[in-house]
Coordinates of C-alpha atoms in Angstrom, one line a residue:
M1 CA 24.7 37.1 -30.9
T2 CA 21.2 36.4 -30.5
T3 CA 18.6 38.6 -32.2
P4 CA 15.6 39.6 -30.8
L5 CA 11.6 38.2 -32.6
P6 CA 10.5 41.2 -34.5
R7 CA 7.1 39.9 -32.7
S8 CA 6.6 38.2 -29.2
L9 CA 3.9 37.7 -26.5
D10 CA 3.4 38.3 -22.5
P11 CA 3.6 35.4 -20.6
A12 CA 0.2 34.4 -19.0
Q13 CA 0.4 34.0 -15.3
G14 CA 0.8 30.6 -14.1
E15 CA 2.2 29.8 -17.6
L16 CA 4.6 27.0 -17.9
L17 CA 7.6 27.6 -20.6
A18 CA 6.2 24.4 -22.7
S19 CA 2.9 26.6 -23.3
Y20 CA 4.9 29.8 -23.8
L21 CA 6.7 28.0 -26.7
L22 CA 3.9 26.9 -28.3
R23 CA 1.4 29.8 -28.0
L24 CA 4.5 31.9 -29.6
A25 CA 5.0 29.5 -32.2
H26 CA 1.7 29.4 -33.3
Q27 CA 1.7 33.6 -33.1
V28 CA 5.0 33.8 -35.5
G29 CA 4.0 31.1 -37.5
I30 CA 6.9 28.6 -36.8
S31 CA 7.1 24.8 -35.3
P32 CA 7.7 24.8 -31.6
L33 CA 11.2 22.5 -32.3
D34 CA 12.5 25.7 -34.5
L35 CA 11.8 27.7 -32.0
A36 CA 13.5 26.1 -29.3
H37 CA 16.3 25.7 -31.0
R38 CA 16.7 29.4 -31.4
C39 CA 16.3 29.8 -27.8
G40 CA 19.6 27.7 -27.4
L41 CA 17.2 24.7 -25.8
T42 CA 18.1 22.0 -28.6
T43 CA 20.5 20.7 -30.8
G44 CA 18.4 18.0 -32.0
T45 CA 15.2 16.7 -32.4
V46 CA 14.3 16.4 -28.3
L47 CA 13.5 19.1 -26.2
S48 CA 14.6 18.2 -22.6
A49 CA 11.7 18.7 -20.0
Q50 CA 14.1 19.3 -17.5
H51 CA 13.8 23.1 -18.6
L52 CA 10.2 22.8 -17.1
V53 CA 11.7 22.7 -13.7
R54 CA 14.4 25.3 -13.8
L55 CA 16.3 26.9 -16.4
A56 CA 20.0 27.7 -16.6
D57 CA 21.1 30.8 -16.6
H58 CA 22.4 31.0 -20.1
H59 CA 19.4 29.4 -21.2
A60 CA 17.5 32.2 -19.6
E61 CA 19.3 34.9 -21.0
Q62 CA 19.0 33.7 -24.3
I63 CA 15.3 33.2 -24.3
A64 CA 14.9 36.6 -22.4
T65 CA 17.1 38.4 -25.4
L66 CA 15.1 36.1 -28.5
C67 CA 11.4 36.7 -26.8
R68 CA 11.6 40.2 -25.4
L69 CA 11.2 39.0 -21.5
D70 CA 12.6 40.3 -18.6
L71 CA 14.8 37.3 -16.8
A72 CA 12.2 37.4 -13.9
E73 CA 9.4 36.6 -16.5
V74 CA 11.6 33.7 -18.0
H75 CA 12.7 32.2 -14.6
A76 CA 8.8 32.6 -13.5
L77 CA 7.9 29.9 -16.5
T78 CA 9.6 27.2 -14.4
L79 CA 7.7 24.9 -12.2
V80 CA 10.4 25.8 -9.4
E81 CA 9.4 29.3 -9.6
Q82 CA 5.0 28.5 -9.3
A83 CA 6.2 25.8 -6.7
P84 CA 8.7 26.8 -4.4
S85 CA 8.3 24.7 -1.8
Y86 CA 7.2 21.6 -3.8
A87 CA 10.3 19.1 -2.6
P88 CA 10.8 17.3 -5.0
L89 CA 11.7 20.1 -7.3
H90 CA 14.7 21.0 -5.6
P91 CA 18.1 19.7 -6.2
V92 CA 18.6 17.5 -3.1
Y93 CA 15.6 15.4 -2.1
L94 CA 15.2 13.0 0.6
G95 CA 19.0 13.6 1.1
R96 CA 20.3 12.5 -2.4
H97 CA 21.6 14.9 -4.9
Q98 CA 19.2 15.0 -8.1
S99 CA 19.6 15.8 -11.6
H100 CA 17.3 17.7 -13.4
T101 CA 16.9 14.9 -15.6
T102 CA 15.9 12.7 -12.9
M103 CA 13.6 14.8 -11.7
A104 CA 11.8 15.4 -15.0
N105 CA 11.4 11.5 -15.1
D106 CA 10.1 11.0 -11.6
G107 CA 6.6 11.1 -11.2
W108 CA 6.7 12.7 -8.0
V109 CA 8.1 16.0 -9.7
F110 CA 5.6 16.3 -12.0
T111 CA 3.5 14.3 -14.6
A112 CA 4.4 13.2 -18.2
F113 CA 1.1 14.4 -19.1
S114 CA -0.6 17.3 -18.2
R115 CA -4.4 17.1 -17.1
Y116 CA -6.2 19.7 -18.4
C117 CA -9.2 22.0 -17.8
P118 CA -11.7 22.7 -21.4
D119 CA -12.9 25.4 -20.1
C120 CA -9.8 27.2 -19.2
L121 CA -8.6 26.5 -22.4
A122 CA -11.5 27.4 -24.2
D123 CA -11.7 30.7 -22.4
T124 CA -8.0 31.5 -23.3
A125 CA -8.2 30.0 -27.1
D126 CA -8.3 33.9 -29.0
Q127 CA -5.7 34.8 -26.8
P128 CA -2.6 36.1 -28.9
G129 CA -0.9 32.7 -30.0
G130 CA -3.7 31.0 -28.6
S131 CA -4.7 28.7 -25.4
I132 CA -2.8 28.8 -22.3
W133 CA -2.0 25.6 -20.6
Q134 CA -1.3 26.4 -16.6
G135 CA 1.6 25.0 -14.9
S136 CA -0.1 23.4 -12.1
W137 CA -1.8 21.0 -14.3
R138 CA 1.6 19.3 -14.2
L139 CA 1.8 18.8 -10.3
P140 CA 0.7 15.5 -9.5
H141 CA -1.5 16.8 -6.8
T142 CA -3.8 18.9 -8.9
F143 CA -6.3 17.5 -10.3
L144 CA -9.1 20.5 -10.1
C145 CA -10.0 23.8 -11.2
P146 CA -11.0 26.0 -8.6
R147 CA -12.0 29.0 -11.6
H148 CA -14.5 26.6 -12.7
Q149 CA -15.0 24.5 -10.1
R150 CA -14.7 21.0 -11.9
L151 CA -12.1 18.2 -11.9
L152 CA -9.6 18.1 -14.5
D153 CA -9.5 16.0 -17.8
W154 CA -6.4 14.1 -18.4
L155 CA -7.6 12.0 -21.5
C156 CA -7.6 13.1 -25.1
P157 CA -11.6 12.4 -26.3
Q158 CA -10.6 11.4 -29.4
C159 CA -7.2 9.4 -29.2
Q160 CA -7.8 8.1 -25.2
A161 CA -4.2 9.6 -24.8
P162 CA -2.7 11.6 -21.7
A163 CA -2.9 15.2 -23.1
F164 CA -0.4 16.9 -23.5
S165 CA 2.2 13.8 -23.6
N166 CA 4.4 12.0 -25.8
G167 CA 1.9 8.8 -25.0
Y168 CA 3.4 4.9 -24.2
R169 CA 4.4 2.2 -25.5
T170 CA 2.0 -1.2 -26.2
D171 CA 3.7 -2.5 -22.4
G172 CA 2.1 1.1 -21.2
R173 CA 5.6 2.5 -20.6
W174 CA 6.0 6.3 -21.3
R175 CA 8.2 7.3 -24.8
P176 CA 10.8 10.0 -23.5
T177 CA 9.3 13.0 -21.8
Q178 CA 9.6 16.5 -24.1
L179 CA 9.2 19.4 -23.4
T180 CA 6.2 20.1 -25.9
P181 CA 5.0 16.7 -27.7
A182 CA 5.2 16.6 -31.5
P183 CA 7.7 19.5 -31.6
R184 CA 7.7 19.4 -35.2
S185 CA 4.2 20.1 -35.6
R186 CA 2.5 23.4 -35.8
L187 CA -0.7 23.5 -34.0
H188 CA -3.2 25.4 -32.9
P189 CA -1.8 24.9 -28.8
A190 CA -5.5 23.5 -27.8
R191 CA -5.0 21.0 -30.4
C192 CA -3.7 17.3 -29.2
R193 CA -0.3 16.5 -30.1
H194 CA -0.3 12.6 -29.2
R195 CA 0.8 11.4 -32.2
P196 CA -0.1 7.2 -32.2
G197 CA 1.5 3.8 -32.9
T198 CA 5.2 4.6 -33.5
G199 CA 5.1 7.9 -33.3
Q200 CA 5.6 8.6 -36.7
V201 CA 2.3 9.7 -38.1
P202 CA 0.9 12.9 -37.5
A203 CA -0.9 14.4 -34.2
C204 CA -4.0 13.7 -33.3
G205 CA -4.9 17.3 -33.8
Y206 CA -8.3 17.0 -31.6
R207 CA -9.3 20.5 -30.1
L208 CA -9.1 19.6 -25.8
D209 CA -10.9 23.5 -25.4
Q210 CA -14.3 21.6 -27.0
P211 CA -16.7 20.9 -23.6
S212 CA -16.6 18.0 -22.1
A213 CA -18.5 15.9 -20.6
T214 CA -16.0 14.0 -17.5
G215 CA -15.5 17.4 -15.8
N216 CA -17.3 15.9 -12.6
A217 CA -17.7 18.9 -9.5
P218 CA -15.7 18.4 -6.7
T219 CA -16.8 17.9 -3.0
A220 CA -16.1 19.9 -0.9
A221 CA -13.6 17.6 0.8
M222 CA -11.7 17.5 -2.6
A223 CA -12.1 21.7 -2.8
H224 CA -10.6 21.5 0.6
T225 CA -7.9 19.0 -0.1
Q226 CA -6.8 21.0 -3.3
Q227 CA -6.2 24.5 -1.3
R228 CA -4.3 22.4 1.1
L229 CA -1.6 21.5 -1.5
T230 CA -1.6 23.8 -3.3
E231 CA -1.2 26.9 -0.3
A232 CA 1.8 24.0 0.8
A233 CA 3.1 23.7 -2.8
C234 CA 2.9 27.6 -3.1
S235 CA 4.4 29.0 0.3
V236 CA 7.5 30.6 0.8
A237 CA 10.5 30.0 3.0
G238 CA 10.0 29.9 6.9
Q239 CA 6.2 29.4 7.0
D240 CA 4.5 26.8 9.1
I241 CA 1.8 24.4 8.7
G242 CA -0.4 21.4 10.5
S243 CA 0.4 17.7 10.3
L244 CA -1.4 15.3 12.2
G245 CA -1.4 17.9 15.1
R246 CA 2.1 19.3 14.9
P247 CA 3.5 22.4 12.9
T248 CA 6.1 21.7 10.1
S249 CA 7.5 23.3 7.7
P250 CA 5.2 23.1 3.7
Q251 CA 8.1 20.6 2.5
R252 CA 7.8 18.1 5.4
F253 CA 4.0 18.5 5.2
L254 CA 4.5 17.5 1.4
N255 CA 6.8 14.8 2.3
D256 CA 4.2 13.6 4.7
V257 CA 1.6 13.2 2.0
R258 CA 3.7 11.0 -0.3
A259 CA 4.4 8.9 3.1
V260 CA 0.6 8.8 3.6
T261 CA 0.1 7.8 -0.3
L262 CA 2.9 4.9 0.0
I263 CA 1.3 3.4 3.0
I264 CA -2.9 3.4 1.9
C265 CA -1.9 2.1 -0.9
S266 CA 0.4 -0.4 0.4
T267 CA -1.9 -1.8 3.1
W268 CA -4.9 -0.9 1.4
P269 CA -7.9 -1.4 2.6
A270 CA -7.0 -0.6 5.9
A271 CA -7.6 3.0 6.0
A272 CA -11.1 2.7 4.8
E273 CA -12.0 0.5 8.0
T274 CA -10.9 3.4 10.1
L275 CA -12.1 6.1 7.9
R276 CA -15.6 5.4 6.0
D277 CA -17.3 8.3 6.0
V278 CA -14.9 9.3 3.5
E279 CA -16.2 9.8 -0.3
H280 CA -15.5 7.9 -3.3
L281 CA -13.3 5.6 -1.2
D282 CA -14.2 3.3 -4.2
A283 CA -11.7 5.2 -6.2
V284 CA -9.0 4.9 -3.7
A285 CA -9.7 1.1 -4.1
A286 CA -9.8 0.7 -7.3
H287 CA -6.4 2.2 -8.0
A288 CA -4.9 0.7 -5.3
D289 CA -6.2 -2.5 -7.1
T290 CA -4.5 -1.7 -10.2
R291 CA -1.3 -0.9 -8.5
N292 CA -1.0 -3.8 -6.2
R293 CA -1.4 -6.0 -9.3
A294 CA 1.2 -8.6 -10.7
A295 CA 4.0 -6.4 -13.3
T296 CA 2.5 -9.0 -15.7
E297 CA -1.3 -7.8 -15.3
R298 CA -0.6 -4.3 -15.6
A299 CA 0.9 -4.6 -19.4
G300 CA -0.3 -2.7 -22.2
P301 CA -2.1 0.7 -22.3
P302 CA -2.6 2.9 -19.1
E303 CA -6.1 1.1 -17.7
G304 CA -8.2 3.3 -15.3
G305 CA -5.9 5.9 -14.7
W306 CA -3.0 3.8 -13.7
L307 CA 0.6 4.6 -15.7
A308 CA 3.7 2.7 -15.1
R309 CA 5.6 5.3 -14.5
S310 CA 3.4 6.4 -11.3
V311 CA 3.3 2.9 -9.2
D312 CA 2.7 4.3 -5.5
R313 CA 2.5 7.8 -6.9
P314 CA -1.2 9.2 -7.6
P315 CA -2.8 8.2 -9.9
G316 CA -3.5 10.1 -13.4
D317 CA -7.4 9.8 -13.3
P318 CA -8.3 13.0 -11.8
L319 CA -11.6 11.5 -10.1
R320 CA -9.2 8.9 -8.8
A321 CA -5.9 11.1 -7.6
A322 CA -8.8 13.6 -5.6
A323 CA -10.1 10.4 -3.8
L324 CA -6.4 9.4 -2.6
M325 CA -5.1 13.0 -1.9
T326 CA -8.7 13.9 -0.3
L327 CA -8.0 10.9 1.9
V328 CA -4.4 11.5 2.9
V329 CA -5.3 14.9 3.9
R330 CA -8.2 14.0 5.7
I331 CA -5.5 12.0 7.5
L332 CA -2.9 14.4 8.0
D333 CA -5.7 17.1 9.3
A334 CA -7.7 15.0 11.5
P335 CA -7.4 14.4 15.4
D336 CA -8.1 10.6 14.8
G337 CA -4.9 10.2 11.8
Q338 CA -2.7 8.5 13.8
T339 CA -5.6 5.8 14.5
A340 CA -5.7 5.4 11.1
L341 CA -1.9 5.5 10.1
A342 CA -1.5 2.8 12.9
R343 CA -4.3 0.3 11.4
S344 CA -2.7 0.4 8.1
L345 CA 1.3 0.3 9.0
S346 CA 0.6 -2.8 11.5
R347 CA -0.2 -4.2 8.3
L348 CA 2.9 -2.8 6.1
P349 CA 5.6 -6.1 5.8
S350 CA 8.5 -5.1 7.1
N351 CA 10.9 -7.2 4.2
S352 CA 8.6 -5.2 1.4
A353 CA 9.7 -2.5 -0.9
A354 CA 7.2 -0.2 0.2
Y355 CA 8.5 -0.7 3.9
R356 CA 12.2 0.2 2.8
R357 CA 10.6 3.0 0.9
L358 CA 9.0 4.4 3.7
Q359 CA 12.3 3.8 5.9
R360 CA 13.9 6.3 3.2
L361 CA 11.0 9.0 3.5
T362 CA 10.6 9.1 7.1
P363 CA 13.7 11.9 8.1
H364 CA 12.1 14.0 5.9
C365 CA 8.6 13.6 7.6
S366 CA 6.9 15.8 10.2
P367 CA 7.6 15.3 13.7
G368 CA 4.2 13.9 14.0
M369 CA 4.8 11.1 10.7
N370 CA 7.7 10.5 12.6
A371 CA 5.6 9.8 16.1
A372 CA 3.2 8.0 14.2
I373 CA 5.1 5.6 12.6
A374 CA 7.9 5.5 15.6
E375 CA 4.7 4.0 17.9
S376 CA 3.0 2.1 15.0
T377 CA 6.5 -0.1 13.2
P378 CA 9.6 -1.8 13.9
L379 CA 11.1 1.5 12.1
R380 CA 11.7 2.5 15.9
H381 CA 14.3 0.6 15.9
T382 CA 16.2 2.4 13.6
T383 CA 18.4 5.5 13.7
V384 CA 16.5 7.7 11.1
V385 CA 13.0 7.5 13.7
G386 CA 14.0 7.6 17.6
P387 CA 13.7 9.2 19.9
T388 CA 15.5 7.7 22.2
P389 CA 17.0 9.3 25.5
L390 CA 20.2 10.1 24.1
F391 CA 19.9 9.5 20.3
P392 CA 22.2 10.0 17.5
Q393 CA 22.1 12.7 15.0
P394 CA 21.9 11.3 11.9
P395 CA 23.0 13.4 8.6
T396 CA 19.6 14.0 7.2
H397 CA 20.2 17.0 5.8
Q398 CA 23.4 16.6 3.6
G399 CA 23.4 19.2 0.6
L400 CA 20.8 21.3 2.5
L401 CA 22.5 23.0 5.0
D402 CA 25.9 24.7 4.4
P403 CA 28.2 23.6 7.6
N404 CA 30.4 26.5 6.9
T405 CA 28.0 29.3 7.8
I406 CA 26.3 27.4 11.2
P407 CA 27.4 30.1 13.8
C408 CA 27.6 29.1 18.1
P409 CA 25.5 29.6 20.0
L410 CA 22.9 29.6 17.6
P411 CA 21.6 33.3 17.1
D412 CA 18.0 34.3 18.0
A413 CA 16.1 34.0 14.5
W414 CA 17.4 30.2 14.6
A415 CA 16.7 29.3 18.1
R416 CA 12.9 30.7 18.7
P417 CA 11.9 26.6 18.6
L418 CA 14.1 26.0 21.5
D419 CA 12.5 28.8 23.2
E420 CA 9.5 26.9 23.7
L421 CA 11.0 24.1 25.6
K422 CA 11.9 24.0 29.7
G423 CA 15.6 24.2 29.0
H424 CA 18.3 25.8 30.0
S425 CA 18.8 28.3 26.7
A426 CA 22.9 28.6 26.9
P427 CA 23.3 24.6 26.4
L428 CA 20.5 24.2 24.4
R429 CA 21.7 26.5 21.9
R430 CA 25.2 25.3 21.6
D431 CA 23.7 22.0 21.6
A432 CA 21.4 22.5 18.9
A433 CA 24.7 24.3 16.9
I434 CA 26.8 20.8 17.2
R435 CA 23.6 18.5 16.1
L436 CA 23.0 21.3 13.2
L437 CA 26.5 20.8 11.8
Q438 CA 26.4 16.8 12.4
M439 CA 23.0 16.7 10.1
T440 CA 25.2 18.0 7.5
H441 CA 27.1 15.2 7.0
G442 CA 27.4 13.1 10.1
G443 CA 30.7 12.6 12.3
S444 CA 30.9 12.8 16.0
R445 CA 29.8 15.5 18.6
A446 CA 33.4 15.6 19.2
T447 CA 34.6 16.5 15.8
A448 CA 31.6 18.8 15.4
A449 CA 32.4 21.1 18.7
R450 CA 35.9 21.8 17.7
R451 CA 34.6 22.6 13.9
L452 CA 32.4 25.0 15.8
G453 CA 35.4 26.6 18.0
M454 CA 34.0 25.0 21.0
T455 CA 36.4 23.7 24.3
P456 CA 36.1 20.6 25.5
G457 CA 35.7 21.5 29.0
T458 CA 32.4 23.3 27.2
L459 CA 31.3 20.4 25.1
Q460 CA 32.1 18.0 28.2
S461 CA 29.1 20.5 30.4
T462 CA 26.9 20.9 27.7
T463 CA 26.4 17.2 26.6
Y464 CA 26.0 16.6 30.2
T465 CA 23.3 19.3 30.5
V466 CA 21.5 18.6 27.4
R467 CA 21.3 14.7 28.1
T468 CA 20.3 15.1 31.7
W469 CA 17.4 17.8 30.5
Q470 CA 16.4 15.5 27.7
K471 CA 16.0 12.0 30.1
V472 CA 12.8 13.9 31.5
P473 CA 9.7 12.4 30.1
G474 CA 8.8 14.3 26.5
N475 CA 12.0 16.4 26.2
A476 CA 13.8 14.4 23.7
A477 CA 11.1 14.2 21.3
A478 CA 10.1 18.2 21.8
Y479 CA 13.9 18.5 21.3
Q480 CA 13.8 16.1 18.5
N481 CA 11.0 18.4 16.8
A482 CA 12.8 21.6 17.9
L483 CA 15.6 20.7 15.5
L484 CA 13.8 19.7 12.4
R485 CA 12.2 23.3 12.5
I486 CA 15.7 24.7 12.8
A487 CA 17.1 23.2 10.1
D488 CA 14.4 24.4 8.2
I489 CA 15.0 28.0 9.6
A490 CA 18.6 27.7 8.4
A491 CA 18.0 26.6 5.5
A492 CA 15.7 29.3 4.7
A493 CA 18.4 31.8 6.0
Q494 CA 21.2 30.1 4.1
N495 CA 19.5 30.9 0.6
G496 CA 19.6 27.2 0.3
P497 CA 17.7 24.4 -1.9
F498 CA 14.3 24.9 0.5
S499 CA 14.5 29.3 0.3
S500 CA 13.6 31.3 -2.7
T501 CA 16.0 31.2 -5.4
R502 CA 13.9 33.8 -7.4
L503 CA 15.9 36.6 -9.2
N504 CA 12.7 38.6 -8.3
P505 CA 10.6 37.2 -4.9
M506 CA 8.2 39.8 -6.0
T507 CA 7.2 37.4 -9.0
L508 CA 5.2 35.1 -6.5
T509 CA 3.1 38.1 -5.2
E510 CA 2.3 40.6 -7.8
P511 CA -0.1 39.4 -10.5
A512 CA 1.9 38.8 -14.0
P513 CA 1.0 40.7 -16.7
E514 CA -2.1 39.5 -18.8
A515 CA -1.2 37.8 -22.3
G516 CA -0.7 40.0 -24.7
A517 CA 1.1 41.0 -27.8
R518 CA 4.2 41.8 -27.4
E519 CA 4.9 43.7 -31.6
D520 CA 7.1 46.0 -32.6
L521 CA 7.5 44.8 -36.0
Q522 CA 5.1 42.0 -38.4
L523 CA 7.0 39.3 -39.5
P524 CA 6.5 39.0 -43.4
G525 CA 3.3 37.5 -44.3
G526 CA 2.6 37.4 -40.2

């Protein structure tokens, strides 16, 4: 049975589990490793970073009991709660099931280090337990602090290692990511915990809450970009967002961000030749140049923001990340965005690794991105892009939809995108139900229709009507876009991976309690 600590802390708004454990350990005078062991998070010396993604129920219950917290407060210490629409944080991503460990080691899920704002750390240094590390700083697309209007830092000024990390080996590869680096060290949360060399020497210990000369003021475009990315990642299921002139879900918009990042870096300087007015293109060029070097040239510690695990992902350097993400969002927002994409896509070799990765991303991108790629590259000949007049429906939503809960015909709440089409409502709703079922596991139309209880005659009539309607120019593309939107609505309605899985949905809209002490008894010597 878990015995509650005699003294605990209130979690701060936006704080992750790693920061909370550091503050509480510092408050009660034990090591983070000892505290994590009491929380049931480890039985050895490694604190798995997977707990930053989401917490198993038994872990959450043990933390809640030990630290005198509500379960909702505990789950709010994970990234999946703080960024519910950020697609890489979900168990099924890009059509594949991924473990928490896989997520913790994917550079698009969260960084192996943490960017930070020295001013924020300084502002909270006197809080119970010490400085607070914001969860948003771990997301790869977060590069500025809106509160202090400055770009974040990412390196310790003393040891020049990425902050809040286990550091990297001499070949530039990261040491295994942990929930908190140097977990045996009893340090103030604002101190650098990097252990240089073999990792057996004491942690650096430099105070990261000192004034910094590297925090450049962001441009207006950077601030707009940060707001767009943050709103998309933190939105709730069912909301729409614009991408390349068409509405889409926040998840698909963020997949567009990943796809455009890949395209820009793989074909640089094609984007710069079209969008010459974007600021700090030199920073994007520096990142693309470093990324595209031969692997042998990249050996050694990170240079200028390149990280070994972050090839074709946002760079570590916040300025380079800001410049790259601003260019990406500029393309997705601008009326001429498809022109810039077309120029870049025309230079993407069809036998390259980037091309193959783009093929994998495309089915999970927005309708606008699908249209841009289909018009610009040979990807339009593959079954995953379409649309052709009688396009087959690929299984793009395996694991995202429960086939047992798909009704026929579709209910009004699901069929709203169909109401915008100029077609026969009843056949379209029946056909959309068939295609929705095919999205879950593939298979033929006949098999899907039988599973939905549709008679052969009804299937034949529906197929004839819808296929005839699809042959009218523009209808097939509009129908494909509507189906993608319906799939997102259905996933949210089924409380699937792209819907909110929070125990208390109000935790996203109500501010968390300010950081303060929860104290019933004083520990001896506390």
